[in-house]
Amino acid sequence: MIRNVVGSVLALAGATAAVWSPFRAWYDGRHGRDYRIDELFTGVTDAKAEIIGSILLPFAFAALLTLIGVVLRSRVLVAVAGVVVLGFTVLWMVRVGQVEDGLSVGSDGQGLGDGVANALGGGLLLLIGALVMSGRTRRHATRVDRPRDWGHDDDRGHDEGYDRGHDQGYDRGDDQGYGRGHGGHEGPAGYDGRESGPPRSAPPPSSDVPWDPGRDENPPPPEHRA
C-alpha cells in the first residue's frame, strides 16, 4: 500500500513535469510547443507549430497513461508513459543536434533550456514511480466450506454408534454368554448347540391313569396297566 502511494506520487510529479516542459525554453530560447511533432521525423525547421500539433501532444498522451496507471495501479502503463516522454525527448535532441551540428548548454539562454531538463526529469520520475509501485495485489482463492449436512452426520453417527456399540456388545457379550457354537462360532468339544445338561425324560405315568395305547409310544409296565 505504501509503495503504491509513493510510486503514484512520483509518477504524477513526473507527468506534471513532462506536460509543463513544452511551455519552457528548449533550445536557444525557443519553447517546446513551437516544435511540430512531424519535424521529429522529417527534420526540425524554424516554422512555428500549433499547440495541438506540437511536441506537447505525446507528453499529454503520456500524462493520460499515467493517470490511468495510477488509478488501476498498473506499473506497466506508468512505465510506458515514462518511455514515451524519454523517447520523444531523445528524438528531439537528435534532430536538433543534426540541424545545429551538435548541442550546447549556455548560461545566457543559448543552447539547451530548462524545458529539456523538465522533460528528461519527468520521464525518469515516471520510470522510478513504476519501479516503486507494487502493483495490484492478487487475491488468493479462499476455500469455501460446504454447509454441514446435519441429517447425514446424524445418520453416520447413529450407524457408527450402532456398529461400534451395539454390535460389539452383542458379539462380545451375548455371543459369549449364549455360546460360541451359535452363529457359526466353534463351540467346545461335544457341544451341539443345544442347552447343556442331561436330556429330559418324560415323567413317569401315574398308576391312576389308565393306559391308552394310542396316546403314548412307551407303554407303562404291566403292573401299572389298568
Short mmCIF file of C-alpha atoms in Angstrom, two decimals, residues 37-151:
data_model
loop_
_atom_site.label_atom_id
_atom_site.label_comp_id
_atom_site.label_asym_id
_atom_site.label_seq_id
_atom_site.Cartn_x
_atom_site.Cartn_y
_atom_site.Cartn_z
CA ILE A 37 5.61 16.82 -33.89
CA ASP A 38 6.16 15.76 -37.51
CA GLU A 39 9.52 17.60 -37.50
CA LEU A 40 10.83 14.95 -35.15
CA PHE A 41 10.67 12.51 -38.07
CA THR A 42 11.37 14.79 -41.05
CA GLY A 43 13.74 17.38 -39.61
CA VAL A 44 13.48 20.48 -37.44
CA THR A 45 12.65 23.80 -39.15
CA ASP A 46 12.03 27.35 -38.00
CA ALA A 47 8.27 27.08 -38.63
CA LYS A 48 6.10 27.68 -35.61
CA ALA A 49 3.72 24.87 -34.71
CA GLU A 50 0.22 24.92 -33.28
CA ILE A 51 -0.16 23.66 -29.74
CA ILE A 52 -2.38 20.75 -30.79
CA GLY A 53 0.25 19.57 -33.28
CA SER A 54 3.32 20.35 -31.24
CA ILE A 55 5.54 18.18 -29.10
CA LEU A 56 3.02 18.74 -26.32
CA LEU A 57 0.76 16.05 -27.83
CA PRO A 58 2.87 12.96 -26.94
CA PHE A 59 3.54 14.38 -23.48
CA ALA A 60 -0.19 14.87 -22.89
CA PHE A 61 -0.77 11.29 -24.01
CA ALA A 62 1.88 10.11 -21.54
CA ALA A 63 0.16 12.06 -18.77
CA LEU A 64 -3.14 10.34 -19.63
CA LEU A 65 -1.46 6.94 -19.43
CA THR A 66 -0.03 7.92 -16.06
CA LEU A 67 -3.44 8.81 -14.66
CA ILE A 68 -4.93 5.52 -15.85
CA GLY A 69 -1.96 3.60 -14.47
CA VAL A 70 -2.26 5.26 -11.06
CA VAL A 71 -5.99 4.57 -10.86
CA LEU A 72 -5.57 0.96 -11.92
CA ARG A 73 -2.27 0.61 -10.01
CA SER A 74 -0.68 -0.60 -13.23
CA ARG A 75 3.09 -0.44 -13.28
CA VAL A 76 3.13 -1.22 -17.00
CA LEU A 77 1.10 1.83 -18.01
CA VAL A 78 3.22 4.15 -15.88
CA ALA A 79 6.41 2.68 -17.33
CA VAL A 80 5.07 3.07 -20.88
CA ALA A 81 4.33 6.74 -20.14
CA GLY A 82 7.92 7.25 -19.00
CA VAL A 83 9.27 5.59 -22.13
CA VAL A 84 7.09 7.84 -24.33
CA VAL A 85 8.36 11.00 -22.64
CA LEU A 86 12.01 9.96 -22.75
CA GLY A 87 11.69 8.63 -26.29
CA PHE A 88 10.31 11.85 -27.79
CA THR A 89 12.75 13.97 -25.82
CA VAL A 90 15.75 11.99 -27.05
CA LEU A 91 14.38 12.02 -30.60
CA TRP A 92 14.06 15.82 -30.45
CA MET A 93 17.65 16.12 -29.20
CA VAL A 94 18.87 14.02 -32.12
CA ARG A 95 17.00 16.15 -34.70
CA VAL A 96 18.13 19.46 -33.21
CA GLY A 97 21.71 18.18 -32.98
CA GLN A 98 21.65 17.36 -36.68
CA VAL A 99 20.50 20.90 -37.55
CA GLU A 100 22.75 22.75 -35.12
CA ASP A 101 25.76 20.46 -35.66
CA GLY A 102 25.69 19.49 -32.02
CA LEU A 103 24.05 20.56 -28.79
CA SER A 104 25.39 23.13 -26.40
CA VAL A 105 24.50 24.46 -22.98
CA GLY A 106 24.89 28.18 -22.26
CA SER A 107 24.23 30.37 -19.25
CA ASP A 108 22.84 33.26 -21.28
CA GLY A 109 19.76 31.41 -22.52
CA GLN A 110 21.53 29.91 -25.51
CA GLY A 111 21.66 26.16 -26.13
CA LEU A 112 19.59 23.67 -24.17
CA GLY A 113 16.99 25.19 -21.88
CA ASP A 114 15.26 24.07 -18.72
CA GLY A 115 12.34 22.65 -20.75
CA VAL A 116 14.53 19.75 -21.85
CA ALA A 117 15.60 19.16 -18.26
CA ASN A 118 11.95 19.07 -17.18
CA ALA A 119 11.11 16.54 -19.90
CA LEU A 120 14.07 14.28 -19.06
CA GLY A 121 13.41 14.54 -15.33
CA GLY A 122 9.71 13.83 -15.82
CA GLY A 123 10.44 10.72 -17.84
CA LEU A 124 12.87 9.44 -15.19
CA LEU A 125 10.37 10.08 -12.41
CA LEU A 126 7.77 8.07 -14.30
CA LEU A 127 10.12 5.10 -14.60
CA ILE A 128 11.13 5.34 -10.94
CA GLY A 129 7.49 5.54 -9.91
CA ALA A 130 6.73 2.41 -11.92
CA LEU A 131 9.55 0.58 -10.17
CA VAL A 132 8.45 1.72 -6.71
CA MET A 133 4.81 0.77 -7.19
CA SER A 134 3.92 -2.72 -6.05
CA GLY A 135 1.06 -3.02 -8.50
CA ARG A 136 -2.24 -4.72 -7.95
CA THR A 137 -2.21 -7.49 -5.37
CA ARG A 138 -3.66 -10.78 -6.50
CA ARG A 139 -6.45 -12.14 -4.43
CA HIS A 140 -5.90 -15.71 -3.33
CA ALA A 141 -8.76 -18.03 -3.82
CA THR A 142 -10.28 -18.94 -0.47
CA ARG A 143 -11.72 -22.31 0.23
CA VAL A 144 -15.46 -22.15 0.77
CA ASP A 145 -16.62 -24.67 3.33
CA ARG A 146 -19.62 -26.65 2.31
CA PRO A 147 -22.64 -26.35 4.60
CA ARG A 148 -22.77 -29.14 7.08
CA ASP A 149 -25.36 -31.78 6.39
CA TRP A 150 -26.69 -32.44 9.85
CA GLY A 151 -29.01 -35.18 8.71
#
